[in-house]
mmCIF file of C-alpha atoms and ligand atoms in Angstrom:
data_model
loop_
_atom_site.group_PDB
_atom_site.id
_atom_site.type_symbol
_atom_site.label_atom_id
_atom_site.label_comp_id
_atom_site.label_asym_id
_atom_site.label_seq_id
_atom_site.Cartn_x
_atom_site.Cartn_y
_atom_site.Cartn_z
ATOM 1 C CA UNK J 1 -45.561 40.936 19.451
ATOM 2 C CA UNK J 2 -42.705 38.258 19.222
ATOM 3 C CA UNK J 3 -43.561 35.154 17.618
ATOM 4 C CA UNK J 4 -46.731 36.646 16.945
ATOM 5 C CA UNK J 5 -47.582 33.910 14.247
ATOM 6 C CA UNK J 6 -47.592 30.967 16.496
ATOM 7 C CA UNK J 7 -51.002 31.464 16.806
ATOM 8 C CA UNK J 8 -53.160 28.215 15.086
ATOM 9 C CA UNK J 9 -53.358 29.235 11.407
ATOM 10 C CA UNK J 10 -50.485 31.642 11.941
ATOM 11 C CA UNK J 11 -49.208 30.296 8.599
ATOM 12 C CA UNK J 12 -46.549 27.556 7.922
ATOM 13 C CA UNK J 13 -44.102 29.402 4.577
ATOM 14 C CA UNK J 14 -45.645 26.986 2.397
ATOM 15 C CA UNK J 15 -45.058 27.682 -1.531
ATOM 16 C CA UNK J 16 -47.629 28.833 -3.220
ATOM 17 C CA UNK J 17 -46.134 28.498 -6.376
ATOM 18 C CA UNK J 18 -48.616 31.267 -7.693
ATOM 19 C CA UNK J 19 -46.611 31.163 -10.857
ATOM 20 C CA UNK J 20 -48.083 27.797 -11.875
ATOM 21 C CA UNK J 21 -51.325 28.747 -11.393
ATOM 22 C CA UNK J 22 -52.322 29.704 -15.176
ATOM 23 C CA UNK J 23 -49.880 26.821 -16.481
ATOM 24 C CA UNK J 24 -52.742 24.119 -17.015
ATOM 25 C CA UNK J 25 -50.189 21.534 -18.127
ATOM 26 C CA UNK J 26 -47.511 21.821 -15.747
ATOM 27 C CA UNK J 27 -50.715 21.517 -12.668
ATOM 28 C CA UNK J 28 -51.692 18.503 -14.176
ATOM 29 C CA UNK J 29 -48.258 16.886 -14.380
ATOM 30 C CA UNK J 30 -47.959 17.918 -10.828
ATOM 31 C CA UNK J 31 -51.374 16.762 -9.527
ATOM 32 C CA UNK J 32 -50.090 13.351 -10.726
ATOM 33 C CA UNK J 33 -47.352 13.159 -8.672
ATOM 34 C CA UNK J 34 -49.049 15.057 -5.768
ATOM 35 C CA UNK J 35 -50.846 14.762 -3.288
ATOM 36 C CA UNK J 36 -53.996 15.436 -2.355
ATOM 37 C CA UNK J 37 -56.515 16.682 0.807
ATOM 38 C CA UNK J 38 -60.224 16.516 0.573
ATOM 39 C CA UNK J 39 -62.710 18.321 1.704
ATOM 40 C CA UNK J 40 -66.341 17.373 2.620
ATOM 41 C CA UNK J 41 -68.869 19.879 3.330
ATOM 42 C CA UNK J 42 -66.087 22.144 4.933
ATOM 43 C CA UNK J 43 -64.749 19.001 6.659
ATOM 44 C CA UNK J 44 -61.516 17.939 6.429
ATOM 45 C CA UNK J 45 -60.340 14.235 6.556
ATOM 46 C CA UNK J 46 -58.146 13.838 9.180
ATOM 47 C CA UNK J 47 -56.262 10.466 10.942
ATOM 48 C CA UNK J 48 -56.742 10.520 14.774
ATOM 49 C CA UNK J 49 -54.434 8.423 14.676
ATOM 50 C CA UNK J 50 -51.341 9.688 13.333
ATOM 51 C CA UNK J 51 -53.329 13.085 14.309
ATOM 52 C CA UNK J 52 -52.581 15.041 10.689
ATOM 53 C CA UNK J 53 -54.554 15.629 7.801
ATOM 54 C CA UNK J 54 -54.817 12.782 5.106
ATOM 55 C CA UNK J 55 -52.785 13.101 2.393
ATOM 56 C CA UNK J 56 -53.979 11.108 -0.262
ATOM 57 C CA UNK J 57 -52.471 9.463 -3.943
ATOM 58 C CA UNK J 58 -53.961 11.313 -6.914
ATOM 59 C CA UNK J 59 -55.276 7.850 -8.637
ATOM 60 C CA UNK J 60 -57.464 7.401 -5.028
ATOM 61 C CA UNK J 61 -61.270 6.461 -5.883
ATOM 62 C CA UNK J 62 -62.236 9.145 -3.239
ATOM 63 C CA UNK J 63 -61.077 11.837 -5.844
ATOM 64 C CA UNK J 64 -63.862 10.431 -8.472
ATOM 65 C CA UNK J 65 -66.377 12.222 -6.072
ATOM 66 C CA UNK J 66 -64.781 15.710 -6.616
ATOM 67 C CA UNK J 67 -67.182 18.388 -7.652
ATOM 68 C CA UNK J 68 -64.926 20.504 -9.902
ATOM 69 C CA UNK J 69 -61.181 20.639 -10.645
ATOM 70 C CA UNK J 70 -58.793 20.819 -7.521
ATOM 71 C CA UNK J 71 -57.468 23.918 -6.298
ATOM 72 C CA UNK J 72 -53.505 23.967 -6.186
ATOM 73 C CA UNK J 73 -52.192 24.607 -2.775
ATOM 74 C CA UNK J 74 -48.695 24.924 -3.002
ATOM 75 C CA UNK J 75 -45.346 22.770 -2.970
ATOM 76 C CA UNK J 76 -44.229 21.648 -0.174
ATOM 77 C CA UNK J 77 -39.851 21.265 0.553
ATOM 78 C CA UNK J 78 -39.974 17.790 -0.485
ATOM 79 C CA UNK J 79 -40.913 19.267 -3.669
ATOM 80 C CA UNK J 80 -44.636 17.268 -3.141
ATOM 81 C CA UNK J 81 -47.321 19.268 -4.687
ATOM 82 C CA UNK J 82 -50.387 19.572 -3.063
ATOM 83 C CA UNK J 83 -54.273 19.752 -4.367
ATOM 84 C CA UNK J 84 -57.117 20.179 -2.242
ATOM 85 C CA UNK J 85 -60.594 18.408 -2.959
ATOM 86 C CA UNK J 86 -63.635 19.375 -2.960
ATOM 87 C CA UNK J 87 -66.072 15.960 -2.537
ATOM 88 C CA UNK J 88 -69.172 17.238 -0.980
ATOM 89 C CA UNK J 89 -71.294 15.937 -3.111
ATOM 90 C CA UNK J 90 -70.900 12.653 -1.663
ATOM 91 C CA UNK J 91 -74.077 11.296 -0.323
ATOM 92 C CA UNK J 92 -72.945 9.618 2.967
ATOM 93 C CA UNK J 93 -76.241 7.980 4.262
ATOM 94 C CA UNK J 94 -74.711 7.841 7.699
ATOM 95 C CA UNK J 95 -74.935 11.709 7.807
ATOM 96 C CA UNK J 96 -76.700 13.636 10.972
ATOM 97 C CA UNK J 97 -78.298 16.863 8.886
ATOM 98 C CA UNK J 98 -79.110 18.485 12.390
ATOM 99 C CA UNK J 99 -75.374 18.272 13.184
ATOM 100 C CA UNK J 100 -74.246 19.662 10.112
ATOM 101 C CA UNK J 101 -76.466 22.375 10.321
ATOM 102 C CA UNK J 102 -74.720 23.153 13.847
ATOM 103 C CA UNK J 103 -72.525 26.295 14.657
ATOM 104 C CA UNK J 104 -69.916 23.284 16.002
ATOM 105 C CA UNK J 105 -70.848 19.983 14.254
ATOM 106 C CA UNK J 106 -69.445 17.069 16.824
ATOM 107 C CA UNK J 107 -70.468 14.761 13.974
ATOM 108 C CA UNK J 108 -68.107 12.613 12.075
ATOM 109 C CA UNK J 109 -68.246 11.365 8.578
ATOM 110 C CA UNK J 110 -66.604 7.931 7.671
ATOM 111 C CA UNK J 111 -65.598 7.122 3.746
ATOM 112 C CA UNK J 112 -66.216 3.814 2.947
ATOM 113 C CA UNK J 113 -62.693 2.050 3.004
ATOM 114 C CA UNK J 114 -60.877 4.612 5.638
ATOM 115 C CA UNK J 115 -60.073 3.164 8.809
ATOM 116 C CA UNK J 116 -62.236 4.356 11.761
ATOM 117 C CA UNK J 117 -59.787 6.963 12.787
ATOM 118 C CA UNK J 118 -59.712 8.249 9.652
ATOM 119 C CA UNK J 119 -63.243 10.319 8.802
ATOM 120 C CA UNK J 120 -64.298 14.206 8.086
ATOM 121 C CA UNK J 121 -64.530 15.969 11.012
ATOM 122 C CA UNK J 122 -65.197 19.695 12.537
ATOM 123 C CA UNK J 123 -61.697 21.755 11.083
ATOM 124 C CA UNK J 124 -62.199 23.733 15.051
ATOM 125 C CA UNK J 125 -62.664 20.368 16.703
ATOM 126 C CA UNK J 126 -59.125 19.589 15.893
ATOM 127 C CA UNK J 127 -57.062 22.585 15.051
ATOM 128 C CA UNK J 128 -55.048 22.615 18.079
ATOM 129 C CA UNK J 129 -53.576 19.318 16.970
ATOM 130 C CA UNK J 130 -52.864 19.935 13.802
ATOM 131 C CA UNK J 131 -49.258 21.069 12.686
ATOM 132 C CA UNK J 132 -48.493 24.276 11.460
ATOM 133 C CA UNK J 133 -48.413 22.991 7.923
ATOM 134 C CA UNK J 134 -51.506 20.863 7.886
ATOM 135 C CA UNK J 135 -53.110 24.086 9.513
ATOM 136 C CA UNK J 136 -52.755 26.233 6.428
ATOM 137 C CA UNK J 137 -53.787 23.700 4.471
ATOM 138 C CA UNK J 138 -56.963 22.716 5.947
ATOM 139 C CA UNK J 139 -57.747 26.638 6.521
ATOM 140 C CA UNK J 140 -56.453 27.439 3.084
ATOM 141 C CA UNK J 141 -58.579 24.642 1.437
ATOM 142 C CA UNK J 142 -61.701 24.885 3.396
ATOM 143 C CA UNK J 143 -62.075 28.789 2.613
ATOM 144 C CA UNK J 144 -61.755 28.433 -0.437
ATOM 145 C CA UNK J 145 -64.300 25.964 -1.556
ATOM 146 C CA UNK J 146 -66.096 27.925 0.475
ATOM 147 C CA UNK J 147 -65.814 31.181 -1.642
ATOM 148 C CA UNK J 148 -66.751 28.725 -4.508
ATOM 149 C CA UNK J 149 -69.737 27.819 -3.303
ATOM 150 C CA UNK J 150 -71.127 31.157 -2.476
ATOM 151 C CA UNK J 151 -69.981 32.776 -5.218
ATOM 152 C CA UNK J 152 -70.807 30.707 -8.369
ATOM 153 C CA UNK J 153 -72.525 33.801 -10.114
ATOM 154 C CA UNK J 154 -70.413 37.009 -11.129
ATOM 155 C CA UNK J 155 -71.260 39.974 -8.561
ATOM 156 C CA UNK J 156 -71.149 42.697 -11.740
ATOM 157 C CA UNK J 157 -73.492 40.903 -14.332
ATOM 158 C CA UNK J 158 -74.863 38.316 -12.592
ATOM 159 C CA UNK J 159 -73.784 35.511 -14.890
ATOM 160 C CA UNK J 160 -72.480 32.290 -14.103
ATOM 161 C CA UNK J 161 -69.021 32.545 -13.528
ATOM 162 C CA UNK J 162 -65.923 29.991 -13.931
ATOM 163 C CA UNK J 163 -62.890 28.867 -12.084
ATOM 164 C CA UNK J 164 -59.506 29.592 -13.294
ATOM 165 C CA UNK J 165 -55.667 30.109 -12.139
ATOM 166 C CA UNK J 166 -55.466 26.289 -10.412
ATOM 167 C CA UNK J 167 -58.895 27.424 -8.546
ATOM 168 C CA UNK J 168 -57.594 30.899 -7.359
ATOM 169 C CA UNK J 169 -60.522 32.958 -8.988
ATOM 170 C CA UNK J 170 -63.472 32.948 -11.148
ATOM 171 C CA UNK J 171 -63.616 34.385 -14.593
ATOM 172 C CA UNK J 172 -67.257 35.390 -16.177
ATOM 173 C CA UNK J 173 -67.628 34.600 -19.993
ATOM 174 C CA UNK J 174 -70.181 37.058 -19.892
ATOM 175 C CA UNK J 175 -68.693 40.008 -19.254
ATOM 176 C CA UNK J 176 -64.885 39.642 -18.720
ATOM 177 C CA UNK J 177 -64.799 40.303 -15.118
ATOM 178 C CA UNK J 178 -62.703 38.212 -12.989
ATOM 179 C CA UNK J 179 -62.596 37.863 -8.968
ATOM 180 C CA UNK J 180 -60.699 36.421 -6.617
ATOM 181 C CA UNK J 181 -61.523 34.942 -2.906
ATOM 182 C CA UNK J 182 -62.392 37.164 -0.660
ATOM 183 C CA UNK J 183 -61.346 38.285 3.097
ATOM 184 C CA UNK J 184 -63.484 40.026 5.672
ATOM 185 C CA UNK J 185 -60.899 41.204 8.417
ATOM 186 C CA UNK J 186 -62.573 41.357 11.667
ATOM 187 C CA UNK J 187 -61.051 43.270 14.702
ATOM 188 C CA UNK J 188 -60.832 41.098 18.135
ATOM 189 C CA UNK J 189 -59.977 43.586 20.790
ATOM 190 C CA UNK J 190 -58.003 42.252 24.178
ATOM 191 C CA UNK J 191 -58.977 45.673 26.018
ATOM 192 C CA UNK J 192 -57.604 46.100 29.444
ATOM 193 C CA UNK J 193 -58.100 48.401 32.341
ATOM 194 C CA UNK J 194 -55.326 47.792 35.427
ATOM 195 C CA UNK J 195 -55.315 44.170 36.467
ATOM 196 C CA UNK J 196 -58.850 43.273 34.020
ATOM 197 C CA UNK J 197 -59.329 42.573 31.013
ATOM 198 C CA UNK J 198 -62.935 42.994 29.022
ATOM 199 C CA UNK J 199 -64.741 39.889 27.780
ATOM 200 C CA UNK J 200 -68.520 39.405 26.769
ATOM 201 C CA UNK J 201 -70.881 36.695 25.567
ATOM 202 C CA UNK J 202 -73.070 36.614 22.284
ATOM 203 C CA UNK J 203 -76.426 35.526 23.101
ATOM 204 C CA UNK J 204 -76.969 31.663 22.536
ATOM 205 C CA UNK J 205 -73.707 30.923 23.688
ATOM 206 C CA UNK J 206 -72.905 27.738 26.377
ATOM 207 C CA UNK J 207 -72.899 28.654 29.954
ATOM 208 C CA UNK J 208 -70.289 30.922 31.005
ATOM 209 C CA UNK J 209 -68.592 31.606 27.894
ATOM 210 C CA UNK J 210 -67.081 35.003 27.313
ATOM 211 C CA UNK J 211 -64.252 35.949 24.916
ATOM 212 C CA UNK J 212 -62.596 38.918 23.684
ATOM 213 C CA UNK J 213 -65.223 41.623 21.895
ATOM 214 C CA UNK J 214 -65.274 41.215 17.873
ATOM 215 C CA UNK J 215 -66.597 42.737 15.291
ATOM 216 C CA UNK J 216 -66.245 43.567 11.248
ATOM 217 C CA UNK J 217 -64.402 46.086 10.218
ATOM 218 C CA UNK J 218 -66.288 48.677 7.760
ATOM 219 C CA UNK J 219 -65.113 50.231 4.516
ATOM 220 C CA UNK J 220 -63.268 53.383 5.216
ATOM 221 C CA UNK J 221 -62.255 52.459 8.706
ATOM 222 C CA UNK J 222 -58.846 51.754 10.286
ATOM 223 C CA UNK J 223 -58.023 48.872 12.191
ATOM 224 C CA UNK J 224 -57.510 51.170 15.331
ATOM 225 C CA UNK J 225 -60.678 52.739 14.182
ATOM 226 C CA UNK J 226 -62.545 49.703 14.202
ATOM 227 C CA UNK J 227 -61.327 48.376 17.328
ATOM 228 C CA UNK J 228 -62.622 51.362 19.063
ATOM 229 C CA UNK J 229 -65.864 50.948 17.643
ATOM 230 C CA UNK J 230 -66.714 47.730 18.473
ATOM 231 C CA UNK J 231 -65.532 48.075 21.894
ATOM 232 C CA UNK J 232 -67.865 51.351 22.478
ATOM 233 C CA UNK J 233 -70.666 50.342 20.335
ATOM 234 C CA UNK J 234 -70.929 46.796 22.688
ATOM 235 C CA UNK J 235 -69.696 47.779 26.104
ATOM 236 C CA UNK J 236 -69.365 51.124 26.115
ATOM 237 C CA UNK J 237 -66.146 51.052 27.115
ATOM 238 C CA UNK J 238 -63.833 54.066 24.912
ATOM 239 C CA UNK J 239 -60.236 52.748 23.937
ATOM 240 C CA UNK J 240 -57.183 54.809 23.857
ATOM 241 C CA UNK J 241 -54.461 54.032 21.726
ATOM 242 C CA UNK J 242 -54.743 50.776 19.825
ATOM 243 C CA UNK J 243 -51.726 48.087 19.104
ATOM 244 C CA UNK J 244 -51.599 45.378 16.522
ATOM 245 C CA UNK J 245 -50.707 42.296 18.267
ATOM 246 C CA UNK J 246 -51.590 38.929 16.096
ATOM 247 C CA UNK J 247 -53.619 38.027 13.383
ATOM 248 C CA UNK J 248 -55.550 35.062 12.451
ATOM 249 C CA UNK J 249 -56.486 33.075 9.149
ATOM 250 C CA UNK J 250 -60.151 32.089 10.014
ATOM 251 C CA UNK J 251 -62.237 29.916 7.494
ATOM 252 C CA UNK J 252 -65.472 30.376 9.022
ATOM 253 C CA UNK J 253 -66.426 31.246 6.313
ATOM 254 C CA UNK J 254 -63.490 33.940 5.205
ATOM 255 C CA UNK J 255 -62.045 36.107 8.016
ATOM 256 C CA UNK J 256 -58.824 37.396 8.692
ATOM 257 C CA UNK J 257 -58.951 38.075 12.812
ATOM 258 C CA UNK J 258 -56.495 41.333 13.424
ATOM 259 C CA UNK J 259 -55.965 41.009 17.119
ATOM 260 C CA UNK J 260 -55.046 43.848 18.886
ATOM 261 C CA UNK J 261 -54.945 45.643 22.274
ATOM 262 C CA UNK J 262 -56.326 48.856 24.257
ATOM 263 C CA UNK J 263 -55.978 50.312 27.254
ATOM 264 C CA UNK J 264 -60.339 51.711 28.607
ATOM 265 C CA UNK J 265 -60.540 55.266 29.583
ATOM 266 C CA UNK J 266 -63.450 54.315 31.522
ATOM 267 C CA UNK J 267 -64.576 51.571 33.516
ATOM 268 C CA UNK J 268 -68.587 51.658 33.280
ATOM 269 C CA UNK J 269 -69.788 49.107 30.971
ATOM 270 C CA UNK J 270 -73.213 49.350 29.065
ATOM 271 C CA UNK J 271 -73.836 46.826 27.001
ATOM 272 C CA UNK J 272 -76.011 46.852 23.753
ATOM 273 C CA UNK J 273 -78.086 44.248 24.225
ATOM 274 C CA UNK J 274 -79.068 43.533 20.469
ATOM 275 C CA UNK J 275 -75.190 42.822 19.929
ATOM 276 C CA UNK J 276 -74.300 40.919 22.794
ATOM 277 C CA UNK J 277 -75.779 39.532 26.060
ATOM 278 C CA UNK J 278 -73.575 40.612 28.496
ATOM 279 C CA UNK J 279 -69.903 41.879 29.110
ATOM 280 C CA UNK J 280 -67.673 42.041 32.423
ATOM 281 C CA UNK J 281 -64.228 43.316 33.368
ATOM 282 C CA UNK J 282 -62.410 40.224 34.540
ATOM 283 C CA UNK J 283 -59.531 39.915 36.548
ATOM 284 C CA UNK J 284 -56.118 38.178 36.402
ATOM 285 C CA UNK J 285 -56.743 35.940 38.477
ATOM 286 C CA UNK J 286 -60.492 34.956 37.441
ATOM 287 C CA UNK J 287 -59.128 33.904 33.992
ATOM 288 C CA UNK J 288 -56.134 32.296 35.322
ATOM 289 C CA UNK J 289 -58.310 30.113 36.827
ATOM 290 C CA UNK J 290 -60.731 29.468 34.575
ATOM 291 C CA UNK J 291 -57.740 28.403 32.351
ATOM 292 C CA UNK J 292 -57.286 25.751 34.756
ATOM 293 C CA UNK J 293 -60.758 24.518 35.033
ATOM 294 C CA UNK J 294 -61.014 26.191 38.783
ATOM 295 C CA UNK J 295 -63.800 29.099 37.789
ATOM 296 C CA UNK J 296 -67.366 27.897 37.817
ATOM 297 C CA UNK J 297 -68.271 31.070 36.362
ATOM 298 C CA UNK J 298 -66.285 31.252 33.450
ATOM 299 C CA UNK J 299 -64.957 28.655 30.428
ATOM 300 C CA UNK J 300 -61.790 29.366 28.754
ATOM 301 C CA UNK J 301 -61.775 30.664 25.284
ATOM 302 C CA UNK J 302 -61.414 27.633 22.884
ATOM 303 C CA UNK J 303 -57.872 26.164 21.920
ATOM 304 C CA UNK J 304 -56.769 27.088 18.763
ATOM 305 C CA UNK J 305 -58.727 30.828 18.763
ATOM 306 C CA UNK J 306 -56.892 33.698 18.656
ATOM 307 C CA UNK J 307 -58.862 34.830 21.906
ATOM 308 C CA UNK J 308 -57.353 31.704 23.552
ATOM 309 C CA UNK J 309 -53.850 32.545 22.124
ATOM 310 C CA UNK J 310 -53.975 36.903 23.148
ATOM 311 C CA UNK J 311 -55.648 35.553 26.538
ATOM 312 C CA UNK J 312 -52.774 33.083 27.104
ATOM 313 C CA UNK J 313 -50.079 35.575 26.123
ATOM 314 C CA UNK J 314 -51.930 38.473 28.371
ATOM 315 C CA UNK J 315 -51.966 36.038 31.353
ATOM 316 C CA UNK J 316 -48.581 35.350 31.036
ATOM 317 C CA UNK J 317 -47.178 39.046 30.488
ATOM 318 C CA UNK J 318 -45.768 37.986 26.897
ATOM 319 C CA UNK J 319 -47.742 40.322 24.919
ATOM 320 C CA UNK J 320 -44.590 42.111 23.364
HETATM 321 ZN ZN1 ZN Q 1 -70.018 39.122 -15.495
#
């Protein structure tokens, strides 16, 4: 697909600068001339205003809060470096636990001293503003500290482990074993039959939402593999040949989406109804209007996914 990494996420060249990672000295000398992102609870601080991420001065009082050392994010072409955060051990008493604890949290967090624009906020609440650049950063950040906090024990002897490399693994003292953040690529499948394309709903999902099918991919398993799977094993619907298309950065907690499409062999859907609660062949011109608010039955996938971006391209014949 051309310009295939235009999709949110899609990745902005930034420099890793993976060979300063062990140099402990030359990250600190570059922290204090940095920059810096934080990081709350998996919430980025972001300016509504100026609609970008925060960058903020490495003597900040906001840093003070930071649970551990900051990971290293890369170098930007102003030759800034940039850290990202992690502060969510700050107690904010504002804080709505039942939002947090939501699949979407529409709560906002405010620092005290930030202007009112400025506060942590839901990362897929505001992704399709953010540039390409403060895109990876937020996604890059955010699933990492994520991997920290699930992972704070070493999977082989069960020992605490330790971050290393500018925050880009974990060493354990116990046994020697090191590991590094983890991906879990999921397939999302824009399968298509004639003029329709195949969409279904999860159970517990708002009112008329439906989105590409989705699923893990399993050890020992292609992508095309997979995508065939997850297509029959929800709908029932058998793919023929399978194309890569896209893919996806998604820090929700740690998946790569690999979009890609299929042309059914059949057109009977069965659905499994302990996977999903229902799925329907739609046509061109139901989604085209449900893009444009005009189809009661059905609510556009959400700005910023990679369903939204495949469905968009598919719509518009620009799938190649
Ligand atoms: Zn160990």
């Amino acid at each position: 697909m051309l310009n295939a990494e235009d999709v949110t996420f899609g990745g902005s060249s930034l420099e890793r600068a993976a060979h300063y990672r062990e140099d402990t000295q030359k990250l600190k000398e570059l922290q204090k001339s940095g920059k810096a992102i934080v990081i709350w609870r998996g919430k980025p601080l972001f300016d509504y205003e100026t609609r970008a991420l925060m960058r903020i001065d490495p003597e900040h009082a906001i840093l003070t809060e930071a649970i551990a050392n900051p990971i290293f994010l890369g170098i930007e072409e102003d030759g800034t470096a940039i850290f990202a955060h992690d502060i969510s051990s700050w107690d904010d008493p504002m804080r709505d636990e039942a939002a947090l604890a939501n699949f979407f949290d529409p709560s906002q967090n405010h620092y005290p001293g930030f202007s009112e624009t400025q506060v942590f906020t839901e990362l897929r609440g505001v992704m399709a503003k953010l540039t390409i650049r403060d895109a990876e950063l937020a996604a890059t950040g955010r699933g990492i500290f994520e991997w920290h906090r699930i992972h704070g024990f070493c999977a082989k002897c069960g020992g605490k482990s330790e971050p290393s490399m500018g925050g880009w693994q974990r060493d354990c003292p116990s046994c020697g074993a090191h590991h590094f953040p983890r991906t879990d690529p999921v397939v999302i499948v824009l399968a298509t039959k004639g003029n329709s394309i195949l969409m279904g709903r999860s159970h517990g999902w708002p009112d008329g939402m439906y989105s590409l099918l989705a699923g893990f991919m399993e050890p020992g398993e292609t992508m095309e593999a997979a995508a065939r799977r997850e297509v029959f094993e929800e709908s029932g619907i058998r793919l023929g040949a399978i194309r890569y298309l896209s893919s996806q950065p998604w820090p929700f907690p740690a998946s790569l989406m690999i979009g890609c499409a299929g042309e059914a062999e059949n057109n009977e859907i069965t659905i499994d109804p302990k996977e999903i609660e229902d799925a329907r062949w739609f046509t061109r011109e139901e989604v085209f209007a449900a893009t444009h608010g005009q189809n009661p039955m059905l609510k556009p996938a959400r700005k910023g996914s990679i369903a939204h971006f495949l469905i968009h391209r598919w719509l518009s014949d620009t799938l190649d």
